[in-house]
PDB file of C-alpha atoms in Angstrom:
ATOM      1  CA  GLY A  22      45.794   4.196  55.588  1.00  0.00           C
ATOM      2  CA  ASP A  23      47.567   7.170  57.085  1.00  0.00           C
ATOM      3  CA  SER A  24      47.312   7.563  60.828  1.00  0.00           C
ATOM      4  CA  VAL A  25      48.713   9.362  63.860  1.00  0.00           C
ATOM      5  CA  THR A  26      49.266   7.868  67.306  1.00  0.00           C
ATOM      6  CA  GLN A  27      49.768  10.017  70.392  1.00  0.00           C
ATOM      7  CA  MET A  28      50.518   9.125  73.965  1.00  0.00           C
ATOM      8  CA  GLU A  29      47.428   8.989  76.096  1.00  0.00           C
ATOM      9  CA  GLY A  30      46.868  11.598  78.732  1.00  0.00           C
ATOM     10  CA  PRO A  31      46.308  13.277  80.891  1.00  0.00           C
ATOM     11  CA  VAL A  32      49.854  14.375  81.482  1.00  0.00           C
ATOM     12  CA  THR A  33      50.219  16.175  84.803  1.00  0.00           C
ATOM     13  CA  LEU A  34      53.363  18.205  85.497  1.00  0.00           C
ATOM     14  CA  SER A  35      54.550  20.793  87.957  1.00  0.00           C
ATOM     15  CA  GLU A  36      55.424  24.256  86.703  1.00  0.00           C
ATOM     16  CA  GLU A  37      58.939  24.455  85.168  1.00  0.00           C
ATOM     17  CA  ALA A  38      59.069  20.710  84.501  1.00  0.00           C
ATOM     18  CA  PHE A  39      60.238  19.289  81.168  1.00  0.00           C
ATOM     19  CA  LEU A  40      57.512  18.194  78.775  1.00  0.00           C
ATOM     20  CA  THR A  41      57.514  15.461  76.165  1.00  0.00           C
ATOM     21  CA  ILE A  42      54.410  14.347  74.314  1.00  0.00           C
ATOM     22  CA  ASN A  43      55.096  11.447  71.983  1.00  0.00           C
ATOM     23  CA  CYS A  44      53.685  11.287  68.468  1.00  0.00           C
ATOM     24  CA  THR A  45      54.306   8.679  65.792  1.00  0.00           C
ATOM     25  CA  TYR A  46      52.763   8.424  62.371  1.00  0.00           C
ATOM     26  CA  THR A  47      52.079   6.033  59.532  1.00  0.00           C
ATOM     27  CA  ALA A  48      52.051   7.521  56.065  1.00  0.00           C
ATOM     28  CA  THR A  49      53.357   7.088  52.550  1.00  0.00           C
ATOM     29  CA  GLY A  50      56.318   9.190  51.543  1.00  0.00           C
ATOM     30  CA  TYR A  51      56.894  12.513  53.265  1.00  0.00           C
ATOM     31  CA  PRO A  52      53.798  13.991  54.864  1.00  0.00           C
ATOM     32  CA  SER A  53      53.804  17.386  56.538  1.00  0.00           C
ATOM     33  CA  LEU A  54      53.548  17.218  60.321  1.00  0.00           C
ATOM     34  CA  PHE A  55      51.834  19.567  62.753  1.00  0.00           C
ATOM     35  CA  TRP A  56      51.115  20.191  66.387  1.00  0.00           C
ATOM     36  CA  TYR A  57      47.890  21.989  67.249  1.00  0.00           C
ATOM     37  CA  VAL A  58      46.852  23.237  70.685  1.00  0.00           C
ATOM     38  CA  GLN A  59      43.328  23.647  72.038  1.00  0.00           C
ATOM     39  CA  TYR A  60      42.870  25.841  75.108  1.00  0.00           C
ATOM     40  CA  PRO A  61      39.717  25.360  77.191  1.00  0.00           C
ATOM     41  CA  GLY A  62      36.613  26.558  75.376  1.00  0.00           C
ATOM     42  CA  GLU A  63      38.448  27.399  72.179  1.00  0.00           C
ATOM     43  CA  GLY A  64      39.107  25.961  68.745  1.00  0.00           C
ATOM     44  CA  LEU A  65      42.447  24.542  67.629  1.00  0.00           C
ATOM     45  CA  GLN A  66      45.426  26.759  66.959  1.00  0.00           C
ATOM     46  CA  LEU A  67      48.474  25.781  64.957  1.00  0.00           C
ATOM     47  CA  LEU A  68      51.429  25.540  67.342  1.00  0.00           C
ATOM     48  CA  LEU A  69      54.214  24.435  64.991  1.00  0.00           C
ATOM     49  CA  LYS A  70      54.850  22.474  61.832  1.00  0.00           C
ATOM     50  CA  ALA A  71      57.569  20.709  59.833  1.00  0.00           C
ATOM     51  CA  THR A  72      57.361  19.843  56.165  1.00  0.00           C
ATOM     52  CA  LYS A  73      60.401  17.656  55.538  1.00  0.00           C
ATOM     53  CA  ALA A  74      62.672  15.205  57.297  1.00  0.00           C
ATOM     54  CA  ASP A  75      64.974  16.666  59.978  1.00  0.00           C
ATOM     55  CA  ASP A  76      63.080  19.961  60.015  1.00  0.00           C
ATOM     56  CA  LYS A  77      62.519  21.376  63.478  1.00  0.00           C
ATOM     57  CA  GLY A  78      59.359  23.332  64.140  1.00  0.00           C
ATOM     58  CA  SER A  79      59.350  25.711  67.082  1.00  0.00           C
ATOM     59  CA  ASN A  80      57.032  28.254  68.685  1.00  0.00           C
ATOM     60  CA  LYS A  81      56.434  29.675  72.194  1.00  0.00           C
ATOM     61  CA  GLY A  82      59.233  27.499  73.621  1.00  0.00           C
ATOM     62  CA  PHE A  83      57.810  24.301  72.139  1.00  0.00           C
ATOM     63  CA  GLU A  84      59.845  22.250  69.660  1.00  0.00           C
ATOM     64  CA  ALA A  85      59.351  19.139  67.553  1.00  0.00           C
ATOM     65  CA  THR A  86      61.712  17.472  65.077  1.00  0.00           C
ATOM     66  CA  TYR A  87      60.532  15.512  62.025  1.00  0.00           C
ATOM     67  CA  ARG A  88      62.247  12.131  62.325  1.00  0.00           C
ATOM     68  CA  LYS A  89      61.718  10.058  59.224  1.00  0.00           C
ATOM     69  CA  GLU A  90      63.747   7.101  60.492  1.00  0.00           C
ATOM     70  CA  THR A  91      61.513   6.663  63.545  1.00  0.00           C
ATOM     71  CA  THR A  92      58.354   8.192  61.958  1.00  0.00           C
ATOM     72  CA  SER A  93      58.034  10.465  64.961  1.00  0.00           C
ATOM     73  CA  PHE A  94      57.310  14.102  65.753  1.00  0.00           C
ATOM     74  CA  HIS A  95      57.544  14.376  69.541  1.00  0.00           C
ATOM     75  CA  LEU A  96      56.597  17.673  71.174  1.00  0.00           C
ATOM     76  CA  GLU A  97      58.983  19.072  73.820  1.00  0.00           C
ATOM     77  CA  LYS A  98      59.224  22.091  76.058  1.00  0.00           C
ATOM     78  CA  GLY A  99      61.991  22.747  78.525  1.00  0.00           C
ATOM     79  CA  SER A 100      59.965  24.496  81.214  1.00  0.00           C
ATOM     80  CA  VAL A 101      56.176  24.388  81.200  1.00  0.00           C
ATOM     81  CA  GLN A 102      53.899  27.045  82.662  1.00  0.00           C
ATOM     82  CA  VAL A 103      50.401  26.826  84.096  1.00  0.00           C
ATOM     83  CA  SER A 104      49.196  28.659  80.973  1.00  0.00           C
ATOM     84  CA  ASP A 105      50.355  25.712  78.826  1.00  0.00           C
ATOM     85  CA  SER A 106      47.527  23.585  80.215  1.00  0.00           C
ATOM     86  CA  ALA A 107      45.564  22.537  77.151  1.00  0.00           C
ATOM     87  CA  VAL A 108      44.922  19.632  74.798  1.00  0.00           C
ATOM     88  CA  TYR A 109      47.646  19.013  72.216  1.00  0.00           C
ATOM     89  CA  PHE A 110      46.970  17.316  68.890  1.00  0.00           C
ATOM     90  CA  CYS A 111      49.533  15.859  66.544  1.00  0.00           C
ATOM     91  CA  ALA A 112      48.466  15.805  62.896  1.00  0.00           C
ATOM     92  CA  LEU A 113      49.754  14.969  59.451  1.00  0.00           C
ATOM     93  CA  SER A 114      48.932  16.134  55.967  1.00  0.00           C
ATOM     94  CA  PRO A 115      49.410  13.397  53.341  1.00  0.00           C
ATOM     95  CA  MET A 116      51.641  14.033  50.338  1.00  0.00           C
ATOM     96  CA  ASP A 117      48.840  13.313  47.884  1.00  0.00           C
ATOM     97  CA  SER A 118      46.145  15.286  49.728  1.00  0.00           C
ATOM     98  CA  SER A 119      47.901  18.380  50.944  1.00  0.00           C
ATOM     99  CA  TYR A 120      44.678  20.091  52.038  1.00  0.00           C
ATOM    100  CA  LYS A 121      43.723  17.220  54.344  1.00  0.00           C
ATOM    101  CA  LEU A 122      44.663  16.816  58.018  1.00  0.00           C
ATOM    102  CA  ILE A 123      44.666  13.536  59.929  1.00  0.00           C
ATOM    103  CA  PHE A 124      44.679  14.001  63.701  1.00  0.00           C
ATOM    104  CA  GLY A 125      45.827  11.969  66.629  1.00  0.00           C
ATOM    105  CA  SER A 126      43.507  11.479  69.588  1.00  0.00           C
ATOM    106  CA  GLY A 127      44.909  14.416  71.552  1.00  0.00           C
ATOM    107  CA  THR A 128      46.829  14.609  74.823  1.00  0.00           C
ATOM    108  CA  ARG A 129      45.590  16.703  77.711  1.00  0.00           C
ATOM    109  CA  LEU A 130      48.315  18.527  79.616  1.00  0.00           C
ATOM    110  CA  LEU A 131      47.684  19.837  83.112  1.00  0.00           C
ATOM    111  CA  VAL A 132      50.372  22.005  84.686  1.00  0.00           C
ATOM    112  CA  ARG A 133      50.112  22.597  88.422  1.00  0.00           C
ATOM    113  CA  PRO A 134      51.593  25.675  90.136  1.00  0.00           C
TER     114      PRO A 134
ATOM    115  CA  ASP B  20      44.314  36.823  61.252  1.00  0.00           C
ATOM    116  CA  VAL B  21      41.873  34.420  59.674  1.00  0.00           C
ATOM    117  CA  LYS B  22      38.583  34.334  61.424  1.00  0.00           C
ATOM    118  CA  VAL B  23      36.326  31.309  61.326  1.00  0.00           C
ATOM    119  CA  THR B  24      33.014  31.903  63.025  1.00  0.00           C
ATOM    120  CA  GLN B  25      30.568  29.229  64.063  1.00  0.00           C
ATOM    121  CA  SER B  26      27.070  30.475  64.678  1.00  0.00           C
ATOM    122  CA  SER B  27      26.410  28.718  67.987  1.00  0.00           C
ATOM    123  CA  ARG B  28      28.622  27.671  70.893  1.00  0.00           C
ATOM    124  CA  TYR B  29      26.005  25.397  72.449  1.00  0.00           C
ATOM    125  CA  LEU B  30      22.944  23.697  70.984  1.00  0.00           C
ATOM    126  CA  VAL B  31      20.424  21.289  72.462  1.00  0.00           C
ATOM    127  CA  LYS B  32      18.177  19.473  69.996  1.00  0.00           C
ATOM    128  CA  ARG B  33      15.670  16.669  70.181  1.00  0.00           C
ATOM    129  CA  THR B  34      16.059  13.287  68.494  1.00  0.00           C
ATOM    130  CA  GLY B  35      14.704  13.410  64.960  1.00  0.00           C
ATOM    131  CA  GLU B  36      15.081  17.169  64.522  1.00  0.00           C
ATOM    132  CA  LYS B  37      16.827  18.629  61.488  1.00  0.00           C
ATOM    133  CA  VAL B  38      19.859  20.575  62.678  1.00  0.00           C
ATOM    134  CA  PHE B  39      21.898  23.207  60.848  1.00  0.00           C
ATOM    135  CA  LEU B  40      25.389  24.194  61.965  1.00  0.00           C
ATOM    136  CA  GLU B  41      26.728  27.283  60.233  1.00  0.00           C
ATOM    137  CA  CYS B  42      30.303  28.338  59.619  1.00  0.00           C
ATOM    138  CA  VAL B  43      31.658  31.503  58.009  1.00  0.00           C
ATOM    139  CA  GLN B  44      35.270  32.389  57.157  1.00  0.00           C
ATOM    140  CA  ASP B  45      36.602  35.799  56.159  1.00  0.00           C
ATOM    141  CA  MET B  46      39.832  34.969  54.293  1.00  0.00           C
ATOM    142  CA  ASP B  47      38.524  33.866  50.900  1.00  0.00           C
ATOM    143  CA  HIS B  48      39.791  30.330  51.510  1.00  0.00           C
ATOM    144  CA  GLU B  49      38.928  27.702  48.939  1.00  0.00           C
ATOM    145  CA  ASN B  50      38.796  24.782  51.362  1.00  0.00           C
ATOM    146  CA  MET B  51      36.415  24.341  54.263  1.00  0.00           C
ATOM    147  CA  PHE B  52      36.021  21.396  56.610  1.00  0.00           C
ATOM    148  CA  TRP B  53      33.697  19.995  59.231  1.00  0.00           C
ATOM    149  CA  TYR B  54      35.147  17.801  61.990  1.00  0.00           C
ATOM    150  CA  ARG B  55      33.659  16.220  65.046  1.00  0.00           C
ATOM    151  CA  GLN B  56      35.716  15.945  68.212  1.00  0.00           C
ATOM    152  CA  ASP B  57      35.109  13.164  70.704  1.00  0.00           C
ATOM    153  CA  PRO B  58      37.185  12.229  73.767  1.00  0.00           C
ATOM    154  CA  GLY B  59      39.849   9.675  72.937  1.00  0.00           C
ATOM    155  CA  LEU B  60      39.132   9.857  69.215  1.00  0.00           C
ATOM    156  CA  GLY B  61      40.615  13.212  68.313  1.00  0.00           C
ATOM    157  CA  LEU B  62      39.151  15.048  65.347  1.00  0.00           C
ATOM    158  CA  ARG B  63      37.458  13.099  62.605  1.00  0.00           C
ATOM    159  CA  LEU B  64      36.640  14.611  59.234  1.00  0.00           C
ATOM    160  CA  ILE B  65      32.950  14.548  58.320  1.00  0.00           C
ATOM    161  CA  TYR B  66      32.888  16.469  55.027  1.00  0.00           C
ATOM    162  CA  PHE B  67      34.994  18.996  53.221  1.00  0.00           C
ATOM    163  CA  SER B  68      34.530  21.365  50.331  1.00  0.00           C
ATOM    164  CA  TYR B  69      37.204  22.641  47.939  1.00  0.00           C
ATOM    165  CA  ASP B  70      35.002  25.082  46.062  1.00  0.00           C
ATOM    166  CA  VAL B  71      31.512  26.529  45.969  1.00  0.00           C
ATOM    167  CA  LYS B  72      28.915  23.806  45.458  1.00  0.00           C
ATOM    168  CA  MET B  73      31.644  21.143  45.621  1.00  0.00           C
ATOM    169  CA  LYS B  74      31.818  18.663  48.480  1.00  0.00           C
ATOM    170  CA  GLU B  75      33.501  15.429  49.335  1.00  0.00           C
ATOM    171  CA  LYS B  76      32.903  12.887  52.048  1.00  0.00           C
ATOM    172  CA  GLY B  77      35.384  12.608  54.825  1.00  0.00           C
ATOM    173  CA  ASP B  78      35.882   9.665  57.120  1.00  0.00           C
ATOM    174  CA  ILE B  79      32.508   9.665  58.889  1.00  0.00           C
ATOM    175  CA  PRO B  80      29.851  11.215  56.606  1.00  0.00           C
ATOM    176  CA  GLU B  81      26.947   8.945  57.586  1.00  0.00           C
ATOM    177  CA  GLY B  82      24.011  10.884  58.986  1.00  0.00           C
ATOM    178  CA  TYR B  83      25.345  14.236  57.775  1.00  0.00           C
ATOM    179  CA  SER B  84      25.145  16.405  54.693  1.00  0.00           C
ATOM    180  CA  VAL B  85      26.666  19.770  53.807  1.00  0.00           C
ATOM    181  CA  SER B  86      25.935  22.845  51.762  1.00  0.00           C
ATOM    182  CA  ARG B  87      28.287  25.417  50.268  1.00  0.00           C
ATOM    183  CA  GLU B  88      26.332  27.974  48.287  1.00  0.00           C
ATOM    184  CA  LYS B  89      28.839  30.789  48.869  1.00  0.00           C
ATOM    185  CA  LYS B  90      32.604  30.624  49.217  1.00  0.00           C
ATOM    186  CA  GLU B  91      32.637  32.013  52.741  1.00  0.00           C
ATOM    187  CA  ARG B  92      29.897  29.814  54.205  1.00  0.00           C
ATOM    188  CA  PHE B  93      29.839  26.068  54.848  1.00  0.00           C
ATOM    189  CA  SER B  94      26.863  24.459  56.557  1.00  0.00           C
ATOM    190  CA  LEU B  95      26.659  21.072  58.226  1.00  0.00           C
ATOM    191  CA  ILE B  96      23.212  19.456  58.265  1.00  0.00           C
ATOM    192  CA  LEU B  97      22.004  16.658  60.479  1.00  0.00           C
ATOM    193  CA  GLU B  98      18.937  15.427  58.606  1.00  0.00           C
ATOM    194  CA  SER B  99      17.483  13.604  61.623  1.00  0.00           C
ATOM    195  CA  ALA B 100      19.514  14.118  64.761  1.00  0.00           C
ATOM    196  CA  SER B 101      20.326  11.103  66.897  1.00  0.00           C
ATOM    197  CA  THR B 102      21.857  10.818  70.363  1.00  0.00           C
ATOM    198  CA  ASN B 103      25.090   9.380  68.934  1.00  0.00           C
ATOM    199  CA  GLN B 104      25.615  12.703  67.161  1.00  0.00           C
ATOM    200  CA  THR B 105      26.073  14.447  70.485  1.00  0.00           C
ATOM    201  CA  SER B 106      29.567  15.876  70.096  1.00  0.00           C
ATOM    202  CA  MET B 107      31.733  18.930  69.620  1.00  0.00           C
ATOM    203  CA  TYR B 108      31.695  20.099  65.993  1.00  0.00           C
ATOM    204  CA  LEU B 109      34.591  22.123  64.623  1.00  0.00           C
ATOM    205  CA  CYS B 110      34.686  24.023  61.360  1.00  0.00           C
ATOM    206  CA  ALA B 111      37.978  24.896  59.649  1.00  0.00           C
ATOM    207  CA  SER B 112      39.169  26.616  56.500  1.00  0.00           C
ATOM    208  CA  SER B 113      42.418  26.681  54.552  1.00  0.00           C
ATOM    209  CA  GLY B 114      43.985  28.056  51.411  1.00  0.00           C
ATOM    210  CA  ASP B 115      46.654  26.198  49.438  1.00  0.00           C
ATOM    211  CA  SER B 116      48.514  24.978  52.504  1.00  0.00           C
ATOM    212  CA  PRO B 117      47.042  22.537  55.024  1.00  0.00           C
ATOM    213  CA  ARG B 118      47.345  25.121  57.774  1.00  0.00           C
ATOM    214  CA  ASN B 119      43.779  25.052  58.936  1.00  0.00           C
ATOM    215  CA  ALA B 120      42.146  27.917  60.801  1.00  0.00           C
ATOM    216  CA  PHE B 121      39.537  26.628  63.222  1.00  0.00           C
ATOM    217  CA  GLY B 122      36.357  28.007  64.676  1.00  0.00           C
ATOM    218  CA  SER B 123      35.668  27.836  68.416  1.00  0.00           C
ATOM    219  CA  GLY B 124      33.356  24.871  68.045  1.00  0.00           C
ATOM    220  CA  THR B 125      29.693  24.056  68.588  1.00  0.00           C
ATOM    221  CA  ARG B 126      28.849  21.671  71.379  1.00  0.00           C
ATOM    222  CA  LEU B 127      25.721  19.839  70.261  1.00  0.00           C
ATOM    223  CA  THR B 128      23.631  17.770  72.630  1.00  0.00           C
ATOM    224  CA  VAL B 129      20.873  15.596  71.194  1.00  0.00           C
ATOM    225  CA  VAL B 130      18.307  14.493  73.767  1.00  0.00           C
TER     226      VAL B 130
END
């Protein structure tokens, strides 16, 4: 079945460092891909999305490119801030069940001053 | 902005109790979802509903049931709570797109 695999955390970085969180997926056809962020004590918020191959989603300095050839959707940010400390979830929505989301296990990011 | 409200942030219940978790959304969304979140496992879908009185099992429905009597409200029911149901429970809603709006979560502890 469809699935999402994320790199395990926690990821610890210093402020202004470059961030990459890897995400790969297994799915039939062309799913939609998402990154959600969960700040401490809160629910999940949509960070960015991409709905077709080679699309780049971006928001708040974060970017991710839908790579069909490598079935990946890695999250990147050029310069992280302490306020980016959170748990990040990669997710996909299958082509045949567009209302459904399948999540990865989440990656905790800790940014130190 | 869509608001999804879960009735409790924290709950402590005893083994064997019947537990109700309530969720309300204010955007007239057709779809509503209940997930549980556990460390290292991400979010797993328990049940979802695509219309009033309609429900479908997700990936881990055992030990749970749901109720959707009104479009804006979706309840998760633990018929007889067990310690392995200690978890964070997240409610979400969506319209036609899979862009889910999430509630803040209910952390349930079963003792």
